[in-house]
PDB file of N, CA and C in Angstrom:
ATOM      1  N   UNK A 510       5.661  24.901   2.363  1.00 83.00           N
ATOM      2  CA  UNK A 510       5.710  23.684   1.575  1.00 83.00           C
ATOM      3  C   UNK A 510       6.873  23.805   0.591  1.00 83.00           C
ATOM      4  N   UNK A 511       7.708  22.791   0.566  1.00 86.00           N
ATOM      5  CA  UNK A 511       8.838  22.791  -0.348  1.00 86.00           C
ATOM      6  C   UNK A 511       8.404  22.255  -1.712  1.00 86.00           C
ATOM      7  N   UNK A 512       9.265  22.431  -2.677  1.00 86.00           N
ATOM      8  CA  UNK A 512       8.982  21.937  -4.029  1.00 86.00           C
ATOM      9  C   UNK A 512       8.865  20.421  -4.024  1.00 86.00           C
ATOM     10  N   UNK A 513       9.741  19.753  -3.274  1.00 87.00           N
ATOM     11  CA  UNK A 513       9.690  18.299  -3.189  1.00 87.00           C
ATOM     12  C   UNK A 513       8.375  17.805  -2.610  1.00 87.00           C
ATOM     13  N   UNK A 514       7.898  18.470  -1.561  1.00 90.00           N
ATOM     14  CA  UNK A 514       6.616  18.089  -0.965  1.00 90.00           C
ATOM     15  C   UNK A 514       5.461  18.306  -1.943  1.00 90.00           C
ATOM     16  N   UNK A 515       5.526  19.419  -2.675  1.00 90.00           N
ATOM     17  CA  UNK A 515       4.484  19.695  -3.659  1.00 90.00           C
ATOM     18  C   UNK A 515       4.451  18.625  -4.749  1.00 90.00           C
ATOM     19  N   UNK A 516       5.635  18.285  -5.279  1.00 91.00           N
ATOM     20  CA  UNK A 516       5.687  17.277  -6.343  1.00 91.00           C
ATOM     21  C   UNK A 516       5.270  15.907  -5.831  1.00 91.00           C
ATOM     22  N   UNK A 517       5.635  15.571  -4.592  1.00 92.00           N
ATOM     23  CA  UNK A 517       5.186  14.295  -4.028  1.00 92.00           C
ATOM     24  C   UNK A 517       3.671  14.262  -3.915  1.00 92.00           C
ATOM     25  N   UNK A 518       3.068  15.362  -3.495  1.00 93.00           N
ATOM     26  CA  UNK A 518       1.609  15.416  -3.394  1.00 93.00           C
ATOM     27  C   UNK A 518       0.934  15.352  -4.749  1.00 93.00           C
ATOM     28  N   UNK A 519       1.553  15.954  -5.748  1.00 93.00           N
ATOM     29  CA  UNK A 519       0.939  15.994  -7.077  1.00 93.00           C
ATOM     30  C   UNK A 519       1.151  14.710  -7.865  1.00 93.00           C
ATOM     31  N   UNK A 520       2.393  14.171  -7.856  1.00 93.00           N
ATOM     32  CA  UNK A 520       2.713  13.018  -8.698  1.00 93.00           C
ATOM     33  C   UNK A 520       2.913  11.726  -7.925  1.00 93.00           C
ATOM     34  N   UNK A 521       3.143  11.784  -6.630  1.00 93.00           N
ATOM     35  CA  UNK A 521       3.448  10.590  -5.865  1.00 93.00           C
ATOM     36  C   UNK A 521       4.945  10.329  -5.883  1.00 93.00           C
ATOM     37  N   UNK A 522       5.378   9.193  -5.338  1.00 94.00           N
ATOM     38  CA  UNK A 522       6.820   8.924  -5.237  1.00 94.00           C
ATOM     39  C   UNK A 522       7.496   8.630  -6.575  1.00 94.00           C
ATOM     40  N   UNK A 523       6.735   8.220  -7.573  1.00 95.00           N
ATOM     41  CA  UNK A 523       7.293   7.939  -8.894  1.00 95.00           C
ATOM     42  C   UNK A 523       6.580   8.767  -9.951  1.00 95.00           C
ATOM     43  N   UNK A 524       7.366   9.297 -10.880  1.00 95.00           N
ATOM     44  CA  UNK A 524       6.813  10.082 -11.977  1.00 95.00           C
ATOM     45  C   UNK A 524       7.026   9.330 -13.283  1.00 95.00           C
ATOM     46  N   UNK A 525       6.037   9.372 -14.154  1.00 95.00           N
ATOM     47  CA  UNK A 525       6.184   8.778 -15.481  1.00 95.00           C
ATOM     48  C   UNK A 525       6.857   9.797 -16.403  1.00 95.00           C
ATOM     49  N   UNK A 526       7.179   9.369 -17.605  1.00 94.00           N
ATOM     50  CA  UNK A 526       7.768  10.291 -18.576  1.00 94.00           C
ATOM     51  C   UNK A 526       6.780  11.403 -18.900  1.00 94.00           C
ATOM     52  N   UNK A 527       5.502  11.098 -18.935  1.00 95.00           N
ATOM     53  CA  UNK A 527       4.479  12.118 -19.191  1.00 95.00           C
ATOM     54  C   UNK A 527       4.488  13.157 -18.066  1.00 95.00           C
ATOM     55  N   UNK A 528       4.642  12.704 -16.819  1.00 95.00           N
ATOM     56  CA  UNK A 528       4.693  13.634 -15.685  1.00 95.00           C
ATOM     57  C   UNK A 528       5.917  14.547 -15.769  1.00 95.00           C
ATOM     58  N   UNK A 529       7.068  13.981 -16.100  1.00 94.00           N
ATOM     59  CA  UNK A 529       8.291  14.778 -16.231  1.00 94.00           C
ATOM     60  C   UNK A 529       8.141  15.768 -17.378  1.00 94.00           C
ATOM     61  N   UNK A 530       7.543  15.332 -18.479  1.00 94.00           N
ATOM     62  CA  UNK A 530       7.327  16.217 -19.620  1.00 94.00           C
ATOM     63  C   UNK A 530       6.395  17.368 -19.241  1.00 94.00           C
ATOM     64  N   UNK A 531       5.351  17.082 -18.482  1.00 93.00           N
ATOM     65  CA  UNK A 531       4.432  18.116 -18.021  1.00 93.00           C
ATOM     66  C   UNK A 531       5.160  19.116 -17.137  1.00 93.00           C
ATOM     67  N   UNK A 532       5.997  18.621 -16.245  1.00 91.00           N
ATOM     68  CA  UNK A 532       6.749  19.474 -15.336  1.00 91.00           C
ATOM     69  C   UNK A 532       7.694  20.398 -16.100  1.00 91.00           C
ATOM     70  N   UNK A 533       8.305  19.890 -17.161  1.00 91.00           N
ATOM     71  CA  UNK A 533       9.287  20.653 -17.922  1.00 91.00           C
ATOM     72  C   UNK A 533       8.681  21.443 -19.083  1.00 91.00           C
ATOM     73  N   UNK A 534       7.409  21.205 -19.377  1.00 93.00           N
ATOM     74  CA  UNK A 534       6.775  21.891 -20.503  1.00 93.00           C
ATOM     75  C   UNK A 534       7.238  21.369 -21.847  1.00 93.00           C
ATOM     76  N   UNK A 535       7.544  20.092 -21.905  1.00 93.00           N
ATOM     77  CA  UNK A 535       7.987  19.445 -23.146  1.00 93.00           C
ATOM     78  C   UNK A 535       7.006  18.346 -23.513  1.00 93.00           C
ATOM     79  N   UNK A 536       7.192  17.794 -24.702  1.00 96.00           N
ATOM     80  CA  UNK A 536       6.377  16.643 -25.083  1.00 96.00           C
ATOM     81  C   UNK A 536       7.034  15.380 -24.521  1.00 96.00           C
ATOM     82  N   UNK A 537       6.248  14.335 -24.273  1.00 95.00           N
ATOM     83  CA  UNK A 537       6.832  13.085 -23.779  1.00 95.00           C
ATOM     84  C   UNK A 537       7.890  12.511 -24.725  1.00 95.00           C
ATOM     85  N   UNK A 538       7.655  12.627 -26.031  1.00 95.00           N
ATOM     86  CA  UNK A 538       8.647  12.138 -26.992  1.00 95.00           C
ATOM     87  C   UNK A 538       9.932  12.957 -26.930  1.00 95.00           C
ATOM     88  N   UNK A 539       9.806  14.250 -26.699  1.00 93.00           N
ATOM     89  CA  UNK A 539      10.983  15.095 -26.570  1.00 93.00           C
ATOM     90  C   UNK A 539      11.830  14.725 -25.361  1.00 93.00           C
ATOM     91  N   UNK A 540      11.167  14.402 -24.251  1.00 92.00           N
ATOM     92  CA  UNK A 540      11.888  13.968 -23.042  1.00 92.00           C
ATOM     93  C   UNK A 540      12.543  12.622 -23.301  1.00 92.00           C
ATOM     94  N   UNK A 541      11.830  11.734 -23.948  1.00 92.00           N
ATOM     95  CA  UNK A 541      12.369  10.399 -24.237  1.00 92.00           C
ATOM     96  C   UNK A 541      13.624  10.489 -25.101  1.00 92.00           C
ATOM     97  N   UNK A 542      13.582  11.314 -26.136  1.00 93.00           N
ATOM     98  CA  UNK A 542      14.737  11.488 -27.018  1.00 93.00           C
ATOM     99  C   UNK A 542      15.885  12.134 -26.252  1.00 93.00           C
ATOM    100  N   UNK A 543      15.582  13.139 -25.439  1.00 91.00           N
ATOM    101  CA  UNK A 543      16.620  13.833 -24.674  1.00 91.00           C
ATOM    102  C   UNK A 543      17.303  12.896 -23.672  1.00 91.00           C
ATOM    103  N   UNK A 544      16.574  11.917 -23.152  1.00 90.00           N
ATOM    104  CA  UNK A 544      17.159  10.979 -22.188  1.00 90.00           C
ATOM    105  C   UNK A 544      18.150  10.027 -22.836  1.00 90.00           C
ATOM    106  N   UNK A 545      17.937   9.702 -24.074  1.00 89.00           N
ATOM    107  CA  UNK A 545      18.795   8.713 -24.718  1.00 89.00           C
ATOM    108  C   UNK A 545      19.892   9.335 -25.571  1.00 89.00           C
ATOM    109  N   UNK A 546      20.127  10.635 -25.394  1.00 92.00           N
ATOM    110  CA  UNK A 546      21.293  11.290 -25.974  1.00 92.00           C
ATOM    111  C   UNK A 546      22.225  11.654 -24.824  1.00 92.00           C
ATOM    112  N   UNK A 547      23.466  11.857 -25.118  1.00 92.00           N
ATOM    113  CA  UNK A 547      24.437  12.167 -24.067  1.00 92.00           C
ATOM    114  C   UNK A 547      24.510  13.680 -23.873  1.00 92.00           C
ATOM    115  N   UNK A 548      23.629  14.187 -23.011  1.00 89.00           N
ATOM    116  CA  UNK A 548      23.592  15.613 -22.710  1.00 89.00           C
ATOM    117  C   UNK A 548      23.641  15.812 -21.206  1.00 89.00           C
ATOM    118  N   UNK A 549      23.806  17.053 -20.786  1.00 89.00           N
ATOM    119  CA  UNK A 549      23.812  17.370 -19.362  1.00 89.00           C
ATOM    120  C   UNK A 549      22.471  17.011 -18.735  1.00 89.00           C
ATOM    121  N   UNK A 550      21.386  17.273 -19.471  1.00 87.00           N
ATOM    122  CA  UNK A 550      20.038  16.944 -19.011  1.00 87.00           C
ATOM    123  C   UNK A 550      19.894  15.451 -18.732  1.00 87.00           C
ATOM    124  N   UNK A 551      20.351  14.623 -19.662  1.00 90.00           N
ATOM    125  CA  UNK A 551      20.210  13.172 -19.479  1.00 90.00           C
ATOM    126  C   UNK A 551      21.110  12.657 -18.365  1.00 90.00           C
ATOM    127  N   UNK A 552      22.308  13.234 -18.209  1.00 91.00           N
ATOM    128  CA  UNK A 552      23.201  12.807 -17.133  1.00 91.00           C
ATOM    129  C   UNK A 552      22.633  13.139 -15.758  1.00 91.00           C
ATOM    130  N   UNK A 553      21.836  14.187 -15.670  1.00 89.00           N
ATOM    131  CA  UNK A 553      21.213  14.534 -14.397  1.00 89.00           C
ATOM    132  C   UNK A 553      20.013  13.648 -14.082  1.00 89.00           C
ATOM    133  N   UNK A 554      19.229  13.305 -15.115  1.00 91.00           N
ATOM    134  CA  UNK A 554      17.996  12.559 -14.874  1.00 91.00           C
ATOM    135  C   UNK A 554      18.166  11.039 -14.844  1.00 91.00           C
ATOM    136  N   UNK A 555      19.177  10.518 -15.513  1.00 91.00           N
ATOM    137  CA  UNK A 555      19.332   9.057 -15.565  1.00 91.00           C
ATOM    138  C   UNK A 555      19.477   8.401 -14.199  1.00 91.00           C
ATOM    139  N   UNK A 556      20.165   8.993 -13.224  1.00 92.00           N
ATOM    140  CA  UNK A 556      20.216   8.345 -11.908  1.00 92.00           C
ATOM    141  C   UNK A 556      18.852   8.250 -11.221  1.00 92.00           C
ATOM    142  N   UNK A 557      17.910   9.091 -11.604  1.00 92.00           N
ATOM    143  CA  UNK A 557      16.568   9.055 -11.015  1.00 92.00           C
ATOM    144  C   UNK A 557      15.662   8.058 -11.730  1.00 92.00           C
ATOM    145  N   UNK A 558      16.130   7.490 -12.838  1.00 94.00           N
ATOM    146  CA  UNK A 558      15.316   6.588 -13.656  1.00 94.00           C
ATOM    147  C   UNK A 558      15.199   5.209 -13.016  1.00 94.00           C
ATOM    148  N   UNK A 559      14.011   4.652 -13.101  1.00 93.00           N
ATOM    149  CA  UNK A 559      13.729   3.331 -12.550  1.00 93.00           C
ATOM    150  C   UNK A 559      12.884   2.579 -13.569  1.00 93.00           C
ATOM    151  N   UNK A 560      13.355   1.412 -13.974  1.00 94.00           N
ATOM    152  CA  UNK A 560      12.594   0.597 -14.924  1.00 94.00           C
ATOM    153  C   UNK A 560      11.783  -0.449 -14.169  1.00 94.00           C
ATOM    154  N   UNK A 561      10.511  -0.532 -14.503  1.00 93.00           N
ATOM    155  CA  UNK A 561       9.621  -1.556 -13.965  1.00 93.00           C
ATOM    156  C   UNK A 561       9.058  -2.270 -15.185  1.00 93.00           C
ATOM    157  N   UNK A 562       9.660  -3.413 -15.508  1.00 94.00           N
ATOM    158  CA  UNK A 562       9.295  -4.092 -16.745  1.00 94.00           C
ATOM    159  C   UNK A 562       9.714  -3.242 -17.924  1.00 94.00           C
ATOM    160  N   UNK A 563       8.755  -2.901 -18.779  1.00 93.00           N
ATOM    161  CA  UNK A 563       9.055  -2.051 -19.934  1.00 93.00           C
ATOM    162  C   UNK A 563       8.796  -0.577 -19.645  1.00 93.00           C
ATOM    163  N   UNK A 564       8.239  -0.291 -18.503  1.00 93.00           N
ATOM    164  CA  UNK A 564       7.893   1.094 -18.168  1.00 93.00           C
ATOM    165  C   UNK A 564       9.059   1.800 -17.492  1.00 93.00           C
ATOM    166  N   UNK A 565       9.127   3.098 -17.709  1.00 92.00           N
ATOM    167  CA  UNK A 565      10.188   3.912 -17.124  1.00 92.00           C
ATOM    168  C   UNK A 565       9.548   4.925 -16.185  1.00 92.00           C
ATOM    169  N   UNK A 566      10.043   4.971 -14.963  1.00 95.00           N
ATOM    170  CA  UNK A 566       9.589   5.929 -13.965  1.00 95.00           C
ATOM    171  C   UNK A 566      10.791   6.693 -13.434  1.00 95.00           C
ATOM    172  N   UNK A 567      10.513   7.798 -12.770  1.00 95.00           N
ATOM    173  CA  UNK A 567      11.555   8.614 -12.162  1.00 95.00           C
ATOM    174  C   UNK A 567      11.194   8.846 -10.707  1.00 95.00           C
ATOM    175  N   UNK A 568      12.176   8.745  -9.835  1.00 95.00           N
ATOM    176  CA  UNK A 568      11.949   9.017  -8.421  1.00 95.00           C
ATOM    177  C   UNK A 568      11.744  10.521  -8.259  1.00 95.00           C
ATOM    178  N   UNK A 569      10.608  10.904  -7.715  1.00 93.00           N
ATOM    179  CA  UNK A 569      10.206  12.303  -7.653  1.00 93.00           C
ATOM    180  C   UNK A 569      11.224  13.168  -6.919  1.00 93.00           C
ATOM    181  N   UNK A 570      11.684  12.727  -5.763  1.00 91.00           N
ATOM    182  CA  UNK A 570      12.627  13.546  -4.991  1.00 91.00           C
ATOM    183  C   UNK A 570      13.965  13.675  -5.700  1.00 91.00           C
ATOM    184  N   UNK A 571      14.384  12.636  -6.416  1.00 91.00           N
ATOM    185  CA  UNK A 571      15.638  12.732  -7.164  1.00 91.00           C
ATOM    186  C   UNK A 571      15.491  13.647  -8.373  1.00 91.00           C
ATOM    187  N   UNK A 572      14.310  13.700  -8.969  1.00 91.00           N
ATOM    188  CA  UNK A 572      14.066  14.631 -10.075  1.00 91.00           C
ATOM    189  C   UNK A 572      14.172  16.065  -9.546  1.00 91.00           C
ATOM    190  N   UNK A 573      13.613  16.304  -8.370  1.00 89.00           N
ATOM    191  CA  UNK A 573      13.688  17.630  -7.764  1.00 89.00           C
ATOM    192  C   UNK A 573      15.132  18.040  -7.532  1.00 89.00           C
ATOM    193  N   UNK A 574      15.939  17.113  -7.031  1.00 89.00           N
ATOM    194  CA  UNK A 574      17.350  17.401  -6.789  1.00 89.00           C
ATOM    195  C   UNK A 574      18.122  17.554  -8.101  1.00 89.00           C
ATOM    196  N   UNK A 575      17.858  16.683  -9.065  1.00 87.00           N
ATOM    197  CA  UNK A 575      18.594  16.703 -10.329  1.00 87.00           C
ATOM    198  C   UNK A 575      18.343  17.987 -11.110  1.00 87.00           C
ATOM    199  N   UNK A 576      17.114  18.459 -11.077  1.00 84.00           N
ATOM    200  CA  UNK A 576      16.782  19.669 -11.825  1.00 84.00           C
ATOM    201  C   UNK A 576      16.968  20.926 -10.989  1.00 84.00           C
ATOM    202  N   UNK A 577      17.434  20.760  -9.751  1.00 84.00           N
ATOM    203  CA  UNK A 577      17.701  21.877  -8.852  1.00 84.00           C
ATOM    204  C   UNK A 577      16.453  22.744  -8.695  1.00 84.00           C
ATOM    205  N   UNK A 578      15.341  22.106  -8.355  1.00 74.00           N
ATOM    206  CA  UNK A 578      14.076  22.816  -8.233  1.00 74.00           C
ATOM    207  C   UNK A 578      13.833  23.389  -6.846  1.00 74.00           C
ATOM    208  N   UNK A 579      14.596  22.964  -5.859  1.00 68.00           N
ATOM    209  CA  UNK A 579      14.414  23.474  -4.504  1.00 68.00           C
ATOM    210  C   UNK A 579      14.927  24.899  -4.403  1.00 68.00           C
ATOM    211  N   UNK A 580      14.172  25.753  -3.774  1.00 64.00           N
ATOM    212  CA  UNK A 580      14.599  27.123  -3.516  1.00 64.00           C
ATOM    213  C   UNK A 580      15.408  27.136  -2.228  1.00 64.00           C
ATOM    214  N   UNK A 581      16.550  27.807  -2.204  1.00 61.00           N
ATOM    215  CA  UNK A 581      17.328  27.856  -0.967  1.00 61.00           C
ATOM    216  C   UNK A 581      16.610  28.673   0.087  1.00 61.00           C
ATOM    217  N   UNK A 582      16.787  28.277   1.338  1.00 60.00           N
ATOM    218  CA  UNK A 582      16.221  29.043   2.443  1.00 60.00           C
ATOM    219  C   UNK A 582      16.974  30.364   2.549  1.00 60.00           C
ATOM    220  N   UNK A 583      16.377  31.350   3.209  1.00 57.00           N
ATOM    221  CA  UNK A 583      17.001  32.670   3.302  1.00 57.00           C
ATOM    222  C   UNK A 583      18.367  32.628   3.969  1.00 57.00           C
ATOM    223  N   UNK A 584      18.559  31.719   4.926  1.00 55.00           N
ATOM    224  CA  UNK A 584      19.851  31.653   5.603  1.00 55.00           C
ATOM    225  C   UNK A 584      20.916  30.963   4.755  1.00 55.00           C
ATOM    226  N   UNK A 585      20.527  30.337   3.648  1.00 57.00           N
ATOM    227  CA  UNK A 585      21.473  29.664   2.769  1.00 57.00           C
ATOM    228  C   UNK A 585      21.908  30.544   1.596  1.00 57.00           C
ATOM    229  N   UNK A 586      21.363  31.746   1.493  1.00 56.00           N
ATOM    230  CA  UNK A 586      21.668  32.623   0.376  1.00 56.00           C
ATOM    231  C   UNK A 586      23.011  33.310   0.634  1.00 56.00           C
ATOM    232  N   UNK A 587      23.868  33.278  -0.374  1.00 59.00           N
ATOM    233  CA  UNK A 587      25.160  33.941  -0.250  1.00 59.00           C
ATOM    234  C   UNK A 587      24.978  35.440  -0.475  1.00 59.00           C
ATOM    235  N   UNK A 588      25.892  36.259   0.007  1.00 58.00           N
ATOM    236  CA  UNK A 588      25.762  37.713  -0.206  1.00 58.00           C
ATOM    237  C   UNK A 588      25.704  38.100  -1.678  1.00 58.00           C
ATOM    238  N   UNK A 589      26.416  37.371  -2.549  1.00 58.00           N
ATOM    239  CA  UNK A 589      26.377  37.678  -3.979  1.00 58.00           C
ATOM    240  C   UNK A 589      24.985  37.435  -4.551  1.00 58.00           C
ATOM    241  N   UNK A 590      24.335  36.335  -4.114  1.00 58.00           N
ATOM    242  CA  UNK A 590      22.976  36.051  -4.582  1.00 58.00           C
ATOM    243  C   UNK A 590      22.003  37.091  -4.057  1.00 58.00           C
ATOM    244  N   UNK A 591      22.191  37.524  -2.809  1.00 56.00           N
ATOM    245  CA  UNK A 591      21.296  38.515  -2.223  1.00 56.00           C
ATOM    246  C   UNK A 591      21.390  39.841  -2.971  1.00 56.00           C
ATOM    247  N   UNK A 592      22.580  40.182  -3.440  1.00 56.00           N
ATOM    248  CA  UNK A 592      22.757  41.438  -4.173  1.00 56.00           C
ATOM    249  C   UNK A 592      22.052  41.407  -5.522  1.00 56.00           C
ATOM    250  N   UNK A 593      21.973  40.232  -6.140  1.00 59.00           N
ATOM    251  CA  UNK A 593      21.318  40.134  -7.452  1.00 59.00           C
ATOM    252  C   UNK A 593      19.811  40.033  -7.355  1.00 59.00           C
ATOM    253  N   UNK A 594      19.287  39.694  -6.183  1.00 59.00           N
ATOM    254  CA  UNK A 594      17.845  39.547  -6.021  1.00 59.00           C
ATOM    255  C   UNK A 594      17.125  40.888  -5.903  1.00 59.00           C
ATOM    256  N   UNK A 595      17.786  41.882  -5.386  1.00 56.00           N
ATOM    257  CA  UNK A 595      17.154  43.184  -5.230  1.00 56.00           C
ATOM    258  C   UNK A 595      16.413  43.281  -3.927  1.00 56.00           C
ATOM    259  N   UNK A 596      15.685  44.378  -3.722  1.00 58.00           N
ATOM    260  CA  UNK A 596      14.974  44.578  -2.456  1.00 58.00           C
ATOM    261  C   UNK A 596      13.782  43.643  -2.330  1.00 58.00           C
ATOM    262  N   UNK A 597      13.473  43.306  -1.104  1.00 55.00           N
ATOM    263  CA  UNK A 597      12.312  42.432  -0.844  1.00 55.00           C
ATOM    264  C   UNK A 597      11.055  43.275  -0.796  1.00 55.00           C
ATOM    265  N   UNK A 598       9.967  42.677  -1.225  1.00 50.00           N
ATOM    266  CA  UNK A 598       8.691  43.394  -1.210  1.00 50.00           C
ATOM    267  C   UNK A 598       7.935  43.080   0.049  1.00 50.00           C
TER     268      UNK A 598
END
């Protein structure tokens, strides 16, 4: 199961600000403030933002991509990354 599949099962196709805050371990107000400042975090998440009336949602799969939550498959690991990971258990 990939991270995207897990998040889709847990939150559905759209995440609220509370869901994103839970995922990041922040308060909803902290996420809201961070989104409306010009930071790297906000530039990554704003394309995933979707407004429905006054409510703000985030597309779950785009949040996964924006925050780089997917783990690379073993065949996608570069030799430099493999050297830093150490021996497998």
